[in-house]
Coordinates of C-alpha atoms in Angstrom, one line a residue:
X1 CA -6.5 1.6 1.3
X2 CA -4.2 -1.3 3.2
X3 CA -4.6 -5.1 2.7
X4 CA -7.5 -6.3 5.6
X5 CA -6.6 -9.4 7.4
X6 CA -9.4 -10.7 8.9
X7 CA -9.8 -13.1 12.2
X8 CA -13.3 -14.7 13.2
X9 CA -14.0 -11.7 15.9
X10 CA -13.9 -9.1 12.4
X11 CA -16.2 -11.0 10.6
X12 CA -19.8 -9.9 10.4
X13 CA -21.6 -13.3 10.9
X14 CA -18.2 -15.6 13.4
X15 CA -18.7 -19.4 13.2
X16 CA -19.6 -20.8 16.4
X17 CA -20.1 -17.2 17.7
X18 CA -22.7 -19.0 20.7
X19 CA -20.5 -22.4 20.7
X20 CA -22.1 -24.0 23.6
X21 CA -21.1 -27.7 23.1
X22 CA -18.1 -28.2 24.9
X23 CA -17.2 -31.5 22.9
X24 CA -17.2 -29.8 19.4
X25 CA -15.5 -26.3 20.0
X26 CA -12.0 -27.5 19.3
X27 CA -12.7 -29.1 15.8
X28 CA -15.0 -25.6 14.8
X29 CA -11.7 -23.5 16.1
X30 CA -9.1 -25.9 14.2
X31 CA -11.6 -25.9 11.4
X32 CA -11.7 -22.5 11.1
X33 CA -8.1 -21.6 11.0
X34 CA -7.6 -24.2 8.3
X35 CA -10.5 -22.0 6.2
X36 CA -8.5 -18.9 7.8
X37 CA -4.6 -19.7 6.2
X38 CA -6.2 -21.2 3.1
X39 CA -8.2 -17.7 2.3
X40 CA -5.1 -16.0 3.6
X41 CA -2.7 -17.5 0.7
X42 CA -5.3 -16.7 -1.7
X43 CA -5.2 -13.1 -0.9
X44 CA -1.3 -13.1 -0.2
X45 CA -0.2 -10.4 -2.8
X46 CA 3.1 -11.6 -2.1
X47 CA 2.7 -14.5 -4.0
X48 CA 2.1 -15.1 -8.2
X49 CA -1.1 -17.0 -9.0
X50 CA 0.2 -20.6 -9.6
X51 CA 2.2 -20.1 -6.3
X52 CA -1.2 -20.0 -4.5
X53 CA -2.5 -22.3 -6.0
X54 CA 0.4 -25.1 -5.7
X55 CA 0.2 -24.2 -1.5
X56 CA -3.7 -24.7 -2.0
X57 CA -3.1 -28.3 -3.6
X58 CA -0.5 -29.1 -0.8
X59 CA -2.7 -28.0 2.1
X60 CA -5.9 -30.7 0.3
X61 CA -3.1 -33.0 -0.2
X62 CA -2.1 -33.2 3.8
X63 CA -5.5 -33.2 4.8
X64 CA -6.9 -35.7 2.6
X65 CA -3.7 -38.0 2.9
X66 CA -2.2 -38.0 -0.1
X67 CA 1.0 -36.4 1.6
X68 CA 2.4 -36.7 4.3
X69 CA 3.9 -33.8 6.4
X70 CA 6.7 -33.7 9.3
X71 CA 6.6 -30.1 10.1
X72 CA 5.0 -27.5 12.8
X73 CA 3.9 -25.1 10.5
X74 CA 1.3 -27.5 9.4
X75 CA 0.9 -29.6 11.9
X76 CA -2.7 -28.4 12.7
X77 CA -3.6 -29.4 9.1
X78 CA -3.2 -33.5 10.2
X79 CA -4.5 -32.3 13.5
X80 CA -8.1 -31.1 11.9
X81 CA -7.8 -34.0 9.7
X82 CA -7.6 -37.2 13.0
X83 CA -10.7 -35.1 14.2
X84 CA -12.7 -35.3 11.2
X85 CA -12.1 -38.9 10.8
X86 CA -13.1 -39.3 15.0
X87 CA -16.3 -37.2 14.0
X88 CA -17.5 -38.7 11.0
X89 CA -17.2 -36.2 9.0
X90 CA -16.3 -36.0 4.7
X91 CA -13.8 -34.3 3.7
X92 CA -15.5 -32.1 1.3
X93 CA -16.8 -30.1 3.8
X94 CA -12.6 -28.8 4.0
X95 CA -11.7 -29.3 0.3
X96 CA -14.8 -27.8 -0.9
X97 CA -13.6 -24.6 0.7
X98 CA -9.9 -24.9 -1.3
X99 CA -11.8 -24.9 -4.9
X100 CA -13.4 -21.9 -3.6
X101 CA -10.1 -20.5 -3.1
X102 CA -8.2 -21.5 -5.8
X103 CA -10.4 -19.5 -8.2
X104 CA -9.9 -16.7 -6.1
X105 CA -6.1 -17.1 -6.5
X106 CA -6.7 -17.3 -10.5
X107 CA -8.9 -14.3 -10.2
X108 CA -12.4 -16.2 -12.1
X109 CA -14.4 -13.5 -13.7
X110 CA -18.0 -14.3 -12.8
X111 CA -19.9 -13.9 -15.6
X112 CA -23.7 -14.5 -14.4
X113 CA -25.4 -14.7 -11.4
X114 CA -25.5 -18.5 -11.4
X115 CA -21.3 -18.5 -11.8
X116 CA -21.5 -16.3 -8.6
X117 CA -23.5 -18.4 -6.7
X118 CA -22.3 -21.4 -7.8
X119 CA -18.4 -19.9 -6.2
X120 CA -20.4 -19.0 -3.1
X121 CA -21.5 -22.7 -2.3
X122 CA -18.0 -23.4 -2.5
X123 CA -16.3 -20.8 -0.4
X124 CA -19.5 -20.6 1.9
X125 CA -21.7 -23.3 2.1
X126 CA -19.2 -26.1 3.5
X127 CA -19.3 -23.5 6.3
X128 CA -23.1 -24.3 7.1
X129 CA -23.0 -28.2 6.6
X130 CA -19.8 -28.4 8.6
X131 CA -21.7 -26.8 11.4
X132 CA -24.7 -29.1 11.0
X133 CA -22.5 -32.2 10.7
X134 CA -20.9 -32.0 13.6
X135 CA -24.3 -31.2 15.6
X136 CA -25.3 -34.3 14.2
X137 CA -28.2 -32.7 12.4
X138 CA -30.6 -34.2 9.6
X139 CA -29.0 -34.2 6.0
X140 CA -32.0 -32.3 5.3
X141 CA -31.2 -29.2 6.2
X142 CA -28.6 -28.4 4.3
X143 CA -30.5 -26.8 1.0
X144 CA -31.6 -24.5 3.0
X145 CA -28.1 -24.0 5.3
X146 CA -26.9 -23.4 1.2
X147 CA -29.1 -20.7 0.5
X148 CA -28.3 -18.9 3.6
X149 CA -24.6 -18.8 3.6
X150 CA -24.7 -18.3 -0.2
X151 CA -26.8 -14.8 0.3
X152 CA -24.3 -14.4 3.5
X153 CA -21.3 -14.6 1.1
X154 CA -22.9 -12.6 -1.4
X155 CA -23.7 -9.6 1.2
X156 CA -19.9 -9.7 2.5
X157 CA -19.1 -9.8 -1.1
X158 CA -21.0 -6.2 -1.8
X159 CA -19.7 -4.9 1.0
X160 CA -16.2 -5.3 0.1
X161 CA -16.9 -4.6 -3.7
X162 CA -14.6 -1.4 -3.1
X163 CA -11.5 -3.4 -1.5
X164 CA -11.5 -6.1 -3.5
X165 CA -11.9 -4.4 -6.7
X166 CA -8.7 -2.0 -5.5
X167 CA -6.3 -4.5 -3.6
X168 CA -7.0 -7.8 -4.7
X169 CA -8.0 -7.1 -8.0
X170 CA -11.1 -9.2 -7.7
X171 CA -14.5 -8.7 -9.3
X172 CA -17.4 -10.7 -7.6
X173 CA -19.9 -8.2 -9.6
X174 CA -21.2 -10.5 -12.5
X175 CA -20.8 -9.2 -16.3
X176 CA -24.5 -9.4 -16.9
X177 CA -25.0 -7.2 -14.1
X178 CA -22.2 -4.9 -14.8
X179 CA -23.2 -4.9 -18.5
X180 CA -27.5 -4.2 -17.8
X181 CA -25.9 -0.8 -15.1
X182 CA -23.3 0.2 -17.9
X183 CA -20.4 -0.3 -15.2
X184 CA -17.2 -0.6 -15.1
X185 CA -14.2 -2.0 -12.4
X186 CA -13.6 1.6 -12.4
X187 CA -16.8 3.1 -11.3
X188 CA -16.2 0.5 -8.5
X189 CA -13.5 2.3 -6.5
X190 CA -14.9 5.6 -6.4
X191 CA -15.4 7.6 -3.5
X192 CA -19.5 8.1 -3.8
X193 CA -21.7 5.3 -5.8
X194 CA -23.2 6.5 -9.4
X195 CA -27.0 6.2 -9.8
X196 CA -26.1 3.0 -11.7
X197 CA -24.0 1.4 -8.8
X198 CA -26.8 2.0 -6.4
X199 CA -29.1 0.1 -9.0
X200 CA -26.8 -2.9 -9.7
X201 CA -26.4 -3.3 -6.0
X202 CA -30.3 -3.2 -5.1
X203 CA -30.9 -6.1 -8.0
X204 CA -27.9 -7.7 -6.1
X205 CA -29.3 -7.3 -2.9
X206 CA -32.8 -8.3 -4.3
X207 CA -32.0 -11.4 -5.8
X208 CA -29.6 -12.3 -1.9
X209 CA -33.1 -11.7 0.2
X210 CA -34.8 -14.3 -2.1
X211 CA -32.2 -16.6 -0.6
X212 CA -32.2 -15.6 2.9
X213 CA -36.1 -16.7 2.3
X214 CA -35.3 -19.3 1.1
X215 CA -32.6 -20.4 4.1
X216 CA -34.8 -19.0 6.9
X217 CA -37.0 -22.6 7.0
X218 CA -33.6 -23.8 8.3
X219 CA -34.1 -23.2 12.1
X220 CA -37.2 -25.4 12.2
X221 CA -35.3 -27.8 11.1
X222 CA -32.9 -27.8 13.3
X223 CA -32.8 -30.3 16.8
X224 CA -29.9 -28.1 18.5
X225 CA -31.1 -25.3 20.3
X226 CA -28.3 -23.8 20.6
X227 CA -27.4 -23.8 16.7
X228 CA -31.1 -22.9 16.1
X229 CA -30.8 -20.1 18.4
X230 CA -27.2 -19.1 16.5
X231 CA -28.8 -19.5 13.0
X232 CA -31.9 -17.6 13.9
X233 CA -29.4 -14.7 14.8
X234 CA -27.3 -14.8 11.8
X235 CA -30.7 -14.6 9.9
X236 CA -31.3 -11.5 11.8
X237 CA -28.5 -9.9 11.6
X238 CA -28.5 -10.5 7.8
X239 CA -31.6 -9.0 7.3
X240 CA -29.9 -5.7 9.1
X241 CA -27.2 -5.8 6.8
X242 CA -28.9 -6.0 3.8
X243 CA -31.2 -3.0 4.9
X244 CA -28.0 -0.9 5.7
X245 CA -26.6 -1.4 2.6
X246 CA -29.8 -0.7 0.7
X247 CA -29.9 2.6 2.7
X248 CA -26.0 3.2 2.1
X249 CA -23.6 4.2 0.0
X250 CA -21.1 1.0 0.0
X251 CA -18.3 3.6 -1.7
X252 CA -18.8 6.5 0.7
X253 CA -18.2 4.4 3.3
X254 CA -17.3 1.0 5.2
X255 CA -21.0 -0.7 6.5
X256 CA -20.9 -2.9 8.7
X257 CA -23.0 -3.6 12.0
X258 CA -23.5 -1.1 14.9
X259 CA -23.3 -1.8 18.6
X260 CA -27.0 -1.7 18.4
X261 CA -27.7 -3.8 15.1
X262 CA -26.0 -6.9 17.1
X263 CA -28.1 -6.0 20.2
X264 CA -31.3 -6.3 18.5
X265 CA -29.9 -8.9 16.0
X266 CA -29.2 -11.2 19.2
X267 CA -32.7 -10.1 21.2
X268 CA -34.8 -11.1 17.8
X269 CA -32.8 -14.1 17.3
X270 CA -33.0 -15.8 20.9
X271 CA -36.8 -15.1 21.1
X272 CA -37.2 -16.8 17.4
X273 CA -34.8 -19.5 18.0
X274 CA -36.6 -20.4 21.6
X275 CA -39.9 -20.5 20.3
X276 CA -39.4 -21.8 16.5
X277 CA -41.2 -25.1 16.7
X278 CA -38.3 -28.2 15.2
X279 CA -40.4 -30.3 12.2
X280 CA -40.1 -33.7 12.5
X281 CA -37.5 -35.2 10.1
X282 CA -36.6 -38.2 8.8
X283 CA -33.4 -39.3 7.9
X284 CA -31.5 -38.8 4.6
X285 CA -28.4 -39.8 3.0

C-alpha cells in the first residue's frame, strides 16, 4: 500500500465542484490549496511530529499576520490572506483547519465519539461555513452546514480506516468503539473485515446518518441556488456512500463512488435543489 496524495478532482465530495460564481472561484481554489499543503505536511512521513507541527504554526502565522514572508513558496499564503480581508471573512475559517491538522501531525487518539467529532468540526466544518461565507449566506445555517461535513468527514474517515491505520499510523476509530467490538489497530489492516469490524462500522455509520439528518435542513436554508443545488448533491451522494459501505467490506476493497452513483447523485440533487423551497431567515451574528 503507497502513500495517497490527494487533489480536489480525487476527493469524493470536491469544494466548489458546480462553482458557478465567477467572482468567488479564485478565493475557493486559493483556499483550497492552503487546506491542500497544510493536510499535506501533516501526512508528510518525511517529517518528525514537532517538524509538522512548527511548519503548521508558520503557515497560521503568515496568514494571520504575525510574520511576515518574502518568498514564492508561500506567496499564495498572503495571497489568500488580502482576499479574505477584501471578502469579509474571519480567519478561523483557515486556522480552524490548522488545529485540525496539528493533531493529526501528533497522532490524537480519539477516545469517544464526541473527541471524534469534535476533530471533525475542525478539519471539516470550516470547509462548510467558508463556502457559506463567501455566498454571503445567513449565519444560521451553519449548525446544520456542521453536521453535514462532520458526518462527510467521518464517512471519508471509514473509508480510509485501512490506509490510515497502515501508512500514517492514524486511528480515527474511537476506543469506546474499538473497546464495545473487542478490536484492535490490527484487525484494522486485514485483508477481509471480522464480524466485529463490520459491527463497529454499522454503529459508525449509524450514528453519521443521524448527522446527515440533521445537516439535510441546510438547503432550505440556503438563498444561492447554485450552492443549494451543490449541497443538495453532496447530500446525495452521501447517502450513496454510506449505503455502499454498509453493503461493503471497507478491508476487501477500496469504496468509493461509481460512474453511475455521481450520475444519480447529480440527477437527485438538481431536482431537490431546484424545487427545495428557501425559509425566510433573519439575520444573526
Amino acid at each position: 500500500m503507497k502513500l495517497r496524495h490527494k487533489n480536489k478532482h480525487q476527493e469524493n465530495f470536491p469544494v466548489g465542484m458546480m462553482m458557478f460564481n465567477k467572482d468567488i472561484r479564485k478565493i475557493v481554489a486559493d483556499y483550497y490549496r492552503f487546506a491542500r499543503y497544510a493536510d499535506d505536511i501533516a501526512d508528510n512521513p518525511h517529517l518528525k511530529p514537532q517538524n509538522k507541527v512548527d511548519k503548521l504554526y508558520e503557515l497560521e502565522e503568515i496568514f494571520t499576520g504575525q510574520k511576515s514572508y518574502k518568498g514564492q513558496k508561500l506567496k499564495f499564503v498572503q495571497i489568500l490572506k488580502d482576499e479574505f480581508a477584501k471578502h469579509n471573512l474571519s480567519p478561523d475559517l483557515a486556522t480552524d483547519l490548522l488545529i485540525a491538522f496539528r493533531k493529526d501531525s501528533l497522532g490524537f487518539d480519539y477516545q469517544t465519539w464526541g473527541q471524534l467529532v469534535d476533530y471533525c468540526k475542525y478539519s471539516a466544518a470550516p470547509v462548510g461555513k467558508f463556502m457559506l461565507a463567501v455566498h454571503q449566506e445567513n449565519p444560521s445555517t451553519y449548525l446544520p452546514a456542521t453536521s453535514l461535513c462532520v458526518a462527510l468527514q467521518i464517512v471519508n474517515h471509514v473509508q480510509d480506516l485501512k490506509y490510515d491505520v497502515s501508512l500514517l499510523k492514524r486511528l480515527y476509530l474511537p476506543a469506546e468503539i474499538m473497546k464495545k467490538y473487542h478490536l484492535r489497530p490490527e484487525d484494522l489492516v486485514q485483508n477481509q473485515s471480522s464480524v466485529s469490524v463490520q459491527k463497529a462500522v454499522k454503529h459508525i455509520m449509524e450514528k453519521t446518518l443521524g448527522l446527515v439528518k440533521e445537516g439535510s435542513i441546510l438547503p432550505e436554508l440556503i438563498k444561492s441556488l447554485s450552492l443549494r443545488i451543490e449541497v443538495c448533491i453532496i447530500l446525495s451522494l452521501t447517502n450513496i456512500m454510506i449505503k455502499k459501505i454498509l453493503k461493503g467490506d471497507i478491508l476487501a476493497r477500496e469504496i468509493k463512488l461509481s460512474g453511475f452513483d455521481w450520475l444519480r447523485g447529480i440527477i437527485s440533487g438538481i431536482y431537490k435543489g431546484l424545487t427545495t423551497k428557501q425559509k425566510t431567515l433573519s439575520y444573526k451574528e
